[in-house]
PDB file of C-alpha atoms and ligand atoms in Angstrom:
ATOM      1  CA  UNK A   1     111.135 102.459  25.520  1.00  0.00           C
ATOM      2  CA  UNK A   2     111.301 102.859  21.594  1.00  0.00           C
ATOM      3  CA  UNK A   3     109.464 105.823  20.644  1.00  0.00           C
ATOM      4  CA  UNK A   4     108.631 106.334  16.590  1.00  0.00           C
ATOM      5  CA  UNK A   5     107.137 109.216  14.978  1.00  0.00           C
ATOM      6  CA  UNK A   6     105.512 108.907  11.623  1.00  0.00           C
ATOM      7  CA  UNK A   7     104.432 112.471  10.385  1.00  0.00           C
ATOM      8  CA  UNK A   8     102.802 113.879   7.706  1.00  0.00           C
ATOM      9  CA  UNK A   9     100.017 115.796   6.558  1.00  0.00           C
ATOM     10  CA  UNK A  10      97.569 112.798   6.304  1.00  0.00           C
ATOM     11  CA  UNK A  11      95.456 115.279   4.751  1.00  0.00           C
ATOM     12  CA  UNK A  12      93.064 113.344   4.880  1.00  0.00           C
ATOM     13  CA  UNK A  13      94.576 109.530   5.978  1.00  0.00           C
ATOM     14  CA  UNK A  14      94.117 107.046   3.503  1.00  0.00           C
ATOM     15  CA  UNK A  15      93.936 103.399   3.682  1.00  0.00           C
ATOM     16  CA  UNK A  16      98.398 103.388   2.681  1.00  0.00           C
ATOM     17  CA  UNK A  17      98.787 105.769   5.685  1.00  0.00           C
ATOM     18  CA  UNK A  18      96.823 103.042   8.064  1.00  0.00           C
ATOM     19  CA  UNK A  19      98.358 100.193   6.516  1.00  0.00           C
ATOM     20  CA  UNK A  20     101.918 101.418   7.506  1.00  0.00           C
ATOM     21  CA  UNK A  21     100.703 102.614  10.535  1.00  0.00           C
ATOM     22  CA  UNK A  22      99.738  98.812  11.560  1.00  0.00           C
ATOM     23  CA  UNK A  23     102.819  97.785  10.156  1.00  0.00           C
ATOM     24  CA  UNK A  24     105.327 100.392  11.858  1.00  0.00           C
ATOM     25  CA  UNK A  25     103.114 100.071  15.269  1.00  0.00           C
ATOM     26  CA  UNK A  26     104.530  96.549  16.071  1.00  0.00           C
ATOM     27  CA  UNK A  27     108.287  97.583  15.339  1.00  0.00           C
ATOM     28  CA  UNK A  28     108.248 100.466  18.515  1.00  0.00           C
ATOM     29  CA  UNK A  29     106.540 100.764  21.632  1.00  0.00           C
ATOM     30  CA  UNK A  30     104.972 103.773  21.024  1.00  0.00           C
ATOM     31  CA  UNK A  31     104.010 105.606  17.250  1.00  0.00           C
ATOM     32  CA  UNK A  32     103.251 109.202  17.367  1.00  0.00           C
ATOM     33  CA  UNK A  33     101.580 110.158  14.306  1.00  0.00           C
ATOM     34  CA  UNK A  34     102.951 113.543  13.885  1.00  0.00           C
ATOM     35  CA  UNK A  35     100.401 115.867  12.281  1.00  0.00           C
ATOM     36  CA  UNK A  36     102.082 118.882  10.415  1.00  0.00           C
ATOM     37  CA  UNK A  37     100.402 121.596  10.852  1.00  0.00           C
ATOM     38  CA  UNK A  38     102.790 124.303   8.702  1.00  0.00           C
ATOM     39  CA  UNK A  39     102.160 123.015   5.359  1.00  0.00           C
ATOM     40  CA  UNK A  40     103.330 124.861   2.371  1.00  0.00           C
ATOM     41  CA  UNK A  41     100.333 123.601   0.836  1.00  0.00           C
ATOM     42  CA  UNK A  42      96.592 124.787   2.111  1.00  0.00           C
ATOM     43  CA  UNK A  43      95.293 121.641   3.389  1.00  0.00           C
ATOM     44  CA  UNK A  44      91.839 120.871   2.915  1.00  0.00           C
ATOM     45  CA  UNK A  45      91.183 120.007   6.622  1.00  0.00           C
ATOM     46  CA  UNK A  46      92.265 121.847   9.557  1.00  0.00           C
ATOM     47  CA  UNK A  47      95.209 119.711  11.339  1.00  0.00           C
ATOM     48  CA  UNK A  48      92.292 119.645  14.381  1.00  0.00           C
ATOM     49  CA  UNK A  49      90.029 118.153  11.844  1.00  0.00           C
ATOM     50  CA  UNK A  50      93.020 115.487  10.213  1.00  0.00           C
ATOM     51  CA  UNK A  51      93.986 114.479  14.109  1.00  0.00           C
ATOM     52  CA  UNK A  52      89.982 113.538  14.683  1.00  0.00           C
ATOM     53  CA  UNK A  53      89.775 111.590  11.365  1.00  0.00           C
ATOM     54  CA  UNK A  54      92.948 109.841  12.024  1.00  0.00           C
ATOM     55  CA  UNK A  55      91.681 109.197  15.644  1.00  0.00           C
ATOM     56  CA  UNK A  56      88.482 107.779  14.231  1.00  0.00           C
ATOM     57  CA  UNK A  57      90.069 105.658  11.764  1.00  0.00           C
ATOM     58  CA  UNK A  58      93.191 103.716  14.472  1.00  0.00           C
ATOM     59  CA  UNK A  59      90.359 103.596  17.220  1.00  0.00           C
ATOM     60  CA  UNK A  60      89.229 100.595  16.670  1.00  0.00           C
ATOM     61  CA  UNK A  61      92.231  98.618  14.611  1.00  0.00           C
ATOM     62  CA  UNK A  62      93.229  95.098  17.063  1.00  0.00           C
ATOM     63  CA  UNK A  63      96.677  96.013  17.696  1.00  0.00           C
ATOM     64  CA  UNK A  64      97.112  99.470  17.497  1.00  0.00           C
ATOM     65  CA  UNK A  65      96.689 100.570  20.823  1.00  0.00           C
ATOM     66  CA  UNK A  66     100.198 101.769  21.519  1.00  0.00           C
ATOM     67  CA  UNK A  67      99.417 104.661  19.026  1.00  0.00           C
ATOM     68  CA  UNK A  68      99.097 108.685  20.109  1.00  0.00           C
ATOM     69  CA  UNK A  69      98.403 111.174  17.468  1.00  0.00           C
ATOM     70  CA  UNK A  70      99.718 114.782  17.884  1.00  0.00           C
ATOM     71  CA  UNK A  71     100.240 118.167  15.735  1.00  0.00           C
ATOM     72  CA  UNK A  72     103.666 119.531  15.269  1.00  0.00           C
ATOM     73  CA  UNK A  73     104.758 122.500  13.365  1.00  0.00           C
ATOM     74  CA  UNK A  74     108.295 123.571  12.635  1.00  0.00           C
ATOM     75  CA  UNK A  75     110.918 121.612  12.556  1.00  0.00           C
ATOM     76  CA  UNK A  76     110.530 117.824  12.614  1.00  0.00           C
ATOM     77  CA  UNK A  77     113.969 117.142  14.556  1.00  0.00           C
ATOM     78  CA  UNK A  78     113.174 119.525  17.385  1.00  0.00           C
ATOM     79  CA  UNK A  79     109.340 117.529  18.018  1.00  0.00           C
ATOM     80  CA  UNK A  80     111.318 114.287  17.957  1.00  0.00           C
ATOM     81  CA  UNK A  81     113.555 115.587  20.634  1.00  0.00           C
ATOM     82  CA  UNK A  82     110.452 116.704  22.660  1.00  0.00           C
ATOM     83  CA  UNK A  83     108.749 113.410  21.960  1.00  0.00           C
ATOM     84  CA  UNK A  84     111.945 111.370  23.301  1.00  0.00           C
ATOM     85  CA  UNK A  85     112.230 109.794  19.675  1.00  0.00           C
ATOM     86  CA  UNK A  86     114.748 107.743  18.054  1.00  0.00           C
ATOM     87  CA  UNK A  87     113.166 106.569  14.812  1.00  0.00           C
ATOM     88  CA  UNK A  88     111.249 108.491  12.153  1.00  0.00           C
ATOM     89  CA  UNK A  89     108.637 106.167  10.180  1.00  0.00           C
ATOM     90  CA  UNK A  90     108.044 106.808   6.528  1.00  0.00           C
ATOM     91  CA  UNK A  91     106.235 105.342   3.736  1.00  0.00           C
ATOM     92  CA  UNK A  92     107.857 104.204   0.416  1.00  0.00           C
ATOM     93  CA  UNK A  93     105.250 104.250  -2.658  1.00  0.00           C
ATOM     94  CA  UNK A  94     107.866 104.790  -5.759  1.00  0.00           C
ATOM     95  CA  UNK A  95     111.544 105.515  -6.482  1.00  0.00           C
ATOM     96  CA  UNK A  96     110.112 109.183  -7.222  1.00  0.00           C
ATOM     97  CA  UNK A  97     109.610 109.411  -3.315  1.00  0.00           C
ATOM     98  CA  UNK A  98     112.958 107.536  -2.672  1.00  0.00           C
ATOM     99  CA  UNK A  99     115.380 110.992  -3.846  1.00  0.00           C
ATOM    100  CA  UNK A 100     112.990 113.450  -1.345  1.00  0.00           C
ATOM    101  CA  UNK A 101     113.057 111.355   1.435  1.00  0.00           C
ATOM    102  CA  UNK A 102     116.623 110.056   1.214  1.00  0.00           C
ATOM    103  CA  UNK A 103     117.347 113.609   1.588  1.00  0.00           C
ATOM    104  CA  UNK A 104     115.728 114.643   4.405  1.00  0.00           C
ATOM    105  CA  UNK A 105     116.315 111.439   6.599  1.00  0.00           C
ATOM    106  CA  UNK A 106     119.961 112.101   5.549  1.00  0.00           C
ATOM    107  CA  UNK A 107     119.444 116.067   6.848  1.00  0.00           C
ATOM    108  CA  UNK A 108     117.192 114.902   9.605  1.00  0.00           C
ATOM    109  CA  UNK A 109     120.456 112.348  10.813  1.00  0.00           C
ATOM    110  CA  UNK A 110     122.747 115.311  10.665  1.00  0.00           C
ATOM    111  CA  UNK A 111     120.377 117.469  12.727  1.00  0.00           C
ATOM    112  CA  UNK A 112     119.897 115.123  15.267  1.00  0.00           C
ATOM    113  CA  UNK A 113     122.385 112.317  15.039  1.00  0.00           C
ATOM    114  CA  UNK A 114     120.247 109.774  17.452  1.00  0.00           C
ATOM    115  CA  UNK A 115     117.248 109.811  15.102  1.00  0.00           C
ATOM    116  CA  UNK A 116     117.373 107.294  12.237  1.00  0.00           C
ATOM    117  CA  UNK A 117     114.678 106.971   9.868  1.00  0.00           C
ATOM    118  CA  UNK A 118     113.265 103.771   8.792  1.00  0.00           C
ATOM    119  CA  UNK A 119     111.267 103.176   5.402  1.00  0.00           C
ATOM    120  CA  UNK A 120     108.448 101.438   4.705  1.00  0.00           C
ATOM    121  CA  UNK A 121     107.886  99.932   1.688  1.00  0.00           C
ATOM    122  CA  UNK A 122     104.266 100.228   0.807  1.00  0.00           C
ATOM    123  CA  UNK A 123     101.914  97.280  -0.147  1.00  0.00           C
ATOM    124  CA  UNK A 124     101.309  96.954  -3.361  1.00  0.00           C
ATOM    125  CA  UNK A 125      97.380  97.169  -3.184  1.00  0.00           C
ATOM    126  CA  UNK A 126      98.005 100.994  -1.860  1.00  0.00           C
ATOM    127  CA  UNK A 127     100.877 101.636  -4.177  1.00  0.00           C
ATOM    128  CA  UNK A 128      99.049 104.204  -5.964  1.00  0.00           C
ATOM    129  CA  UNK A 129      97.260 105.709  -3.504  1.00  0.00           C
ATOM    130  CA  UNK A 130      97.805 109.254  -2.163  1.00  0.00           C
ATOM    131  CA  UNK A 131      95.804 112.239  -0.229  1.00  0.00           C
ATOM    132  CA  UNK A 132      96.265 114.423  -3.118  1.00  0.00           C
ATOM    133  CA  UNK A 133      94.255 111.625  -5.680  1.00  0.00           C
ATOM    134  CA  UNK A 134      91.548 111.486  -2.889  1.00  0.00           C
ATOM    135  CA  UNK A 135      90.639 114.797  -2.736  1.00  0.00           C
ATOM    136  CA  UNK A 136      91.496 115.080  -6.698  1.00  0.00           C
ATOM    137  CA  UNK A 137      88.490 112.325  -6.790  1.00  0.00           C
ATOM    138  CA  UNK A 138      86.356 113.621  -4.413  1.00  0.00           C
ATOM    139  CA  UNK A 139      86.127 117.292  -5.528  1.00  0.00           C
ATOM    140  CA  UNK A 140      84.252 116.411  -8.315  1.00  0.00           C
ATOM    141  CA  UNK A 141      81.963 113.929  -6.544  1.00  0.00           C
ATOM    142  CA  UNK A 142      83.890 110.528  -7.826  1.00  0.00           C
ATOM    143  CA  UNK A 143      84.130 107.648  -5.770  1.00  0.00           C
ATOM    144  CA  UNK A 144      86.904 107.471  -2.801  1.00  0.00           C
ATOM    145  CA  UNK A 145      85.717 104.331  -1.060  1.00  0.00           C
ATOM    146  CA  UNK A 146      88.556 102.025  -2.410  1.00  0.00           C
ATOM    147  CA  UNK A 147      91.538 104.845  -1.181  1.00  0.00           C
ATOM    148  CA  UNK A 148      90.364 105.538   2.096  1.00  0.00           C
ATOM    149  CA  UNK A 149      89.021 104.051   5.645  1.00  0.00           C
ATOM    150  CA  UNK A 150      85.053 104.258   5.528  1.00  0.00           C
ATOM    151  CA  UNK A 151      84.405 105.706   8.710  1.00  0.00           C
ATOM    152  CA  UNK A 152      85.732 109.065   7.112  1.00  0.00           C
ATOM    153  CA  UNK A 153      84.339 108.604   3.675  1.00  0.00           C
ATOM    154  CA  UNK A 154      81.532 111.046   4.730  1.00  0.00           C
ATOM    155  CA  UNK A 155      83.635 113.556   6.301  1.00  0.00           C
ATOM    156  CA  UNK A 156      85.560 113.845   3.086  1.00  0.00           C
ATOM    157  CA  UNK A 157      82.396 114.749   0.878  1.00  0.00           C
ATOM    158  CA  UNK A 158      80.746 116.729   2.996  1.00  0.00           C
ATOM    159  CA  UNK A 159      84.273 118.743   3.289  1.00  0.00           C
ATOM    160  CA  UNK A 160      83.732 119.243  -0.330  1.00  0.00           C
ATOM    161  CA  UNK A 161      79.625 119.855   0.020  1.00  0.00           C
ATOM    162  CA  UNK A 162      80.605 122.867   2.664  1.00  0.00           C
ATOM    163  CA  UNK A 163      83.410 124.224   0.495  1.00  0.00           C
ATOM    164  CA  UNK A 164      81.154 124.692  -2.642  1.00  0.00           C
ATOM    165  CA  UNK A 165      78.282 126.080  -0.399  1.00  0.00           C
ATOM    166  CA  UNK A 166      80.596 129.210   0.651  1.00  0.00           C
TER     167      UNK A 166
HETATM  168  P1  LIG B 201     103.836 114.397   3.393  1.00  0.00           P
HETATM  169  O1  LIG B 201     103.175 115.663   2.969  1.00  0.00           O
HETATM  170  O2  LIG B 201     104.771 114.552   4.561  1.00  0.00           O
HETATM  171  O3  LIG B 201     104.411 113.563   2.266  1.00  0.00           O
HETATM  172  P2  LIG B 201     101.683 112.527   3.454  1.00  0.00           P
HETATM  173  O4  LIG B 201     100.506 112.586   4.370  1.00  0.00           O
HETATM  174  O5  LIG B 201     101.414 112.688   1.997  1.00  0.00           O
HETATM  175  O6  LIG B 201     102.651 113.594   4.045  1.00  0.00           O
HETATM  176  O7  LIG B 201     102.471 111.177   3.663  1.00  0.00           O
HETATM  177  C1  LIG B 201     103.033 110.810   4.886  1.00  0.00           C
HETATM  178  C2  LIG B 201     103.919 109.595   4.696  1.00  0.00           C
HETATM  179  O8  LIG B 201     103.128 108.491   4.288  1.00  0.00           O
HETATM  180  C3  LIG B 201     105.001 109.739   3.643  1.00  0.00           C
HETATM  181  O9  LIG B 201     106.143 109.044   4.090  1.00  0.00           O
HETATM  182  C4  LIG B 201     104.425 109.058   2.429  1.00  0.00           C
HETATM  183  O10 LIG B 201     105.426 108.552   1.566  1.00  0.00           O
HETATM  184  C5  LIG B 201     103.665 107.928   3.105  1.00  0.00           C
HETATM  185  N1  LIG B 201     102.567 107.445   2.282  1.00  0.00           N
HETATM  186  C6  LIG B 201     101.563 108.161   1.733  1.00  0.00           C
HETATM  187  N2  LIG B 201     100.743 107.371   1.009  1.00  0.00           N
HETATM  188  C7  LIG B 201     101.247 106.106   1.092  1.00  0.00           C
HETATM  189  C8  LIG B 201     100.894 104.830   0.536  1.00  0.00           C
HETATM  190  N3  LIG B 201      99.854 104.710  -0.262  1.00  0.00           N
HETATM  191  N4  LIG B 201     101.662 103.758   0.843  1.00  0.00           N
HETATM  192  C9  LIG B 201     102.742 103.911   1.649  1.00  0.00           C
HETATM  193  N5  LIG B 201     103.150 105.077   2.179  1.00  0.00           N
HETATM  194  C10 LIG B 201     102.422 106.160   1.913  1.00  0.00           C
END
């Protein structure tokens, strides 16, 4: 069985994250999405809350059922081991992405010589799209609907609405 693991922080998914989710769920036989949960950054949602919106969003895609979503932290190599992986998914958007992740799927390769990562280059409709211009947007109450699934769209604002109330 070919097991894949696409990880990130997803924080929160966005419409390029389920489009190469679709796309890298017919090349294995199982995707694990790999939530991180030790990011350097402080995400906006809890990596309980960015496993439930990713489970909303792949629920109800045709297709997808061969999907499992989990939370990782530390190092990526040692959860694919765990998870019986041999192939890391990640998405292309730019060449800027291209030098990070050339690096760490070379690193990643070294660490664990039976894990090869594959690339996915990312539709050009989503191109531009990333978690960090989401929540850009929607912290100052600008429209998100075009970036990201709509049965989270809520969840995202009212993120925001709770934040400001505190
Ligand atoms: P990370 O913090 O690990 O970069 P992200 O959640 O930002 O986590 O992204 C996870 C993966 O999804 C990365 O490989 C990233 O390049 C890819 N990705 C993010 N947005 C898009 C998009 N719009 N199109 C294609 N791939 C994307």
């Amino acid at each position: 069985m070919k097991i894949g693991i696409y990880p990130g922080s997803f924080d929160p998914i966005t419409l390029g994250h389920l489009d190469i989710i679709i796309r890298a769920s017919k090349l294995v036989d199982k995707l694990i999405i790999g939530v991180l949960k030790n990011s350097s950054k402080k995400p906006l949602f809890t990596v309980e809350e960015r496993v439930e919106l990713i489970e909303r969003v792949t629920k109800n895609v045709p297709g997808t059922n061969n999907i499992e979503i989990a939370s990782f932290d530390g190092l990526l190599v040692d959860f694919a081991k765990k998870q019986n992986a041999t192939i890391i998914v990640r998405g292309l958007r730019a060449i800027t992405d291209f030098e990070y992740e050339l690096q760490i799927a070379q690193t990643n390769h070294k660490l664990c010589p039976s894990l090869d990562t594959v690339f996915f280059t990312t539709s050009v409709e989503y191109s531009y799209v990333s978690s960090s211009v989401v929540r850009e947007i929607a912290c100052y109450g600008g429209d998100i609907s075009q970036f990201i699934p709509e049965s989270i769209l809520q969840s995202v604002y009212d993120k925001y609405k709770s934040i400001r109330s505190v």
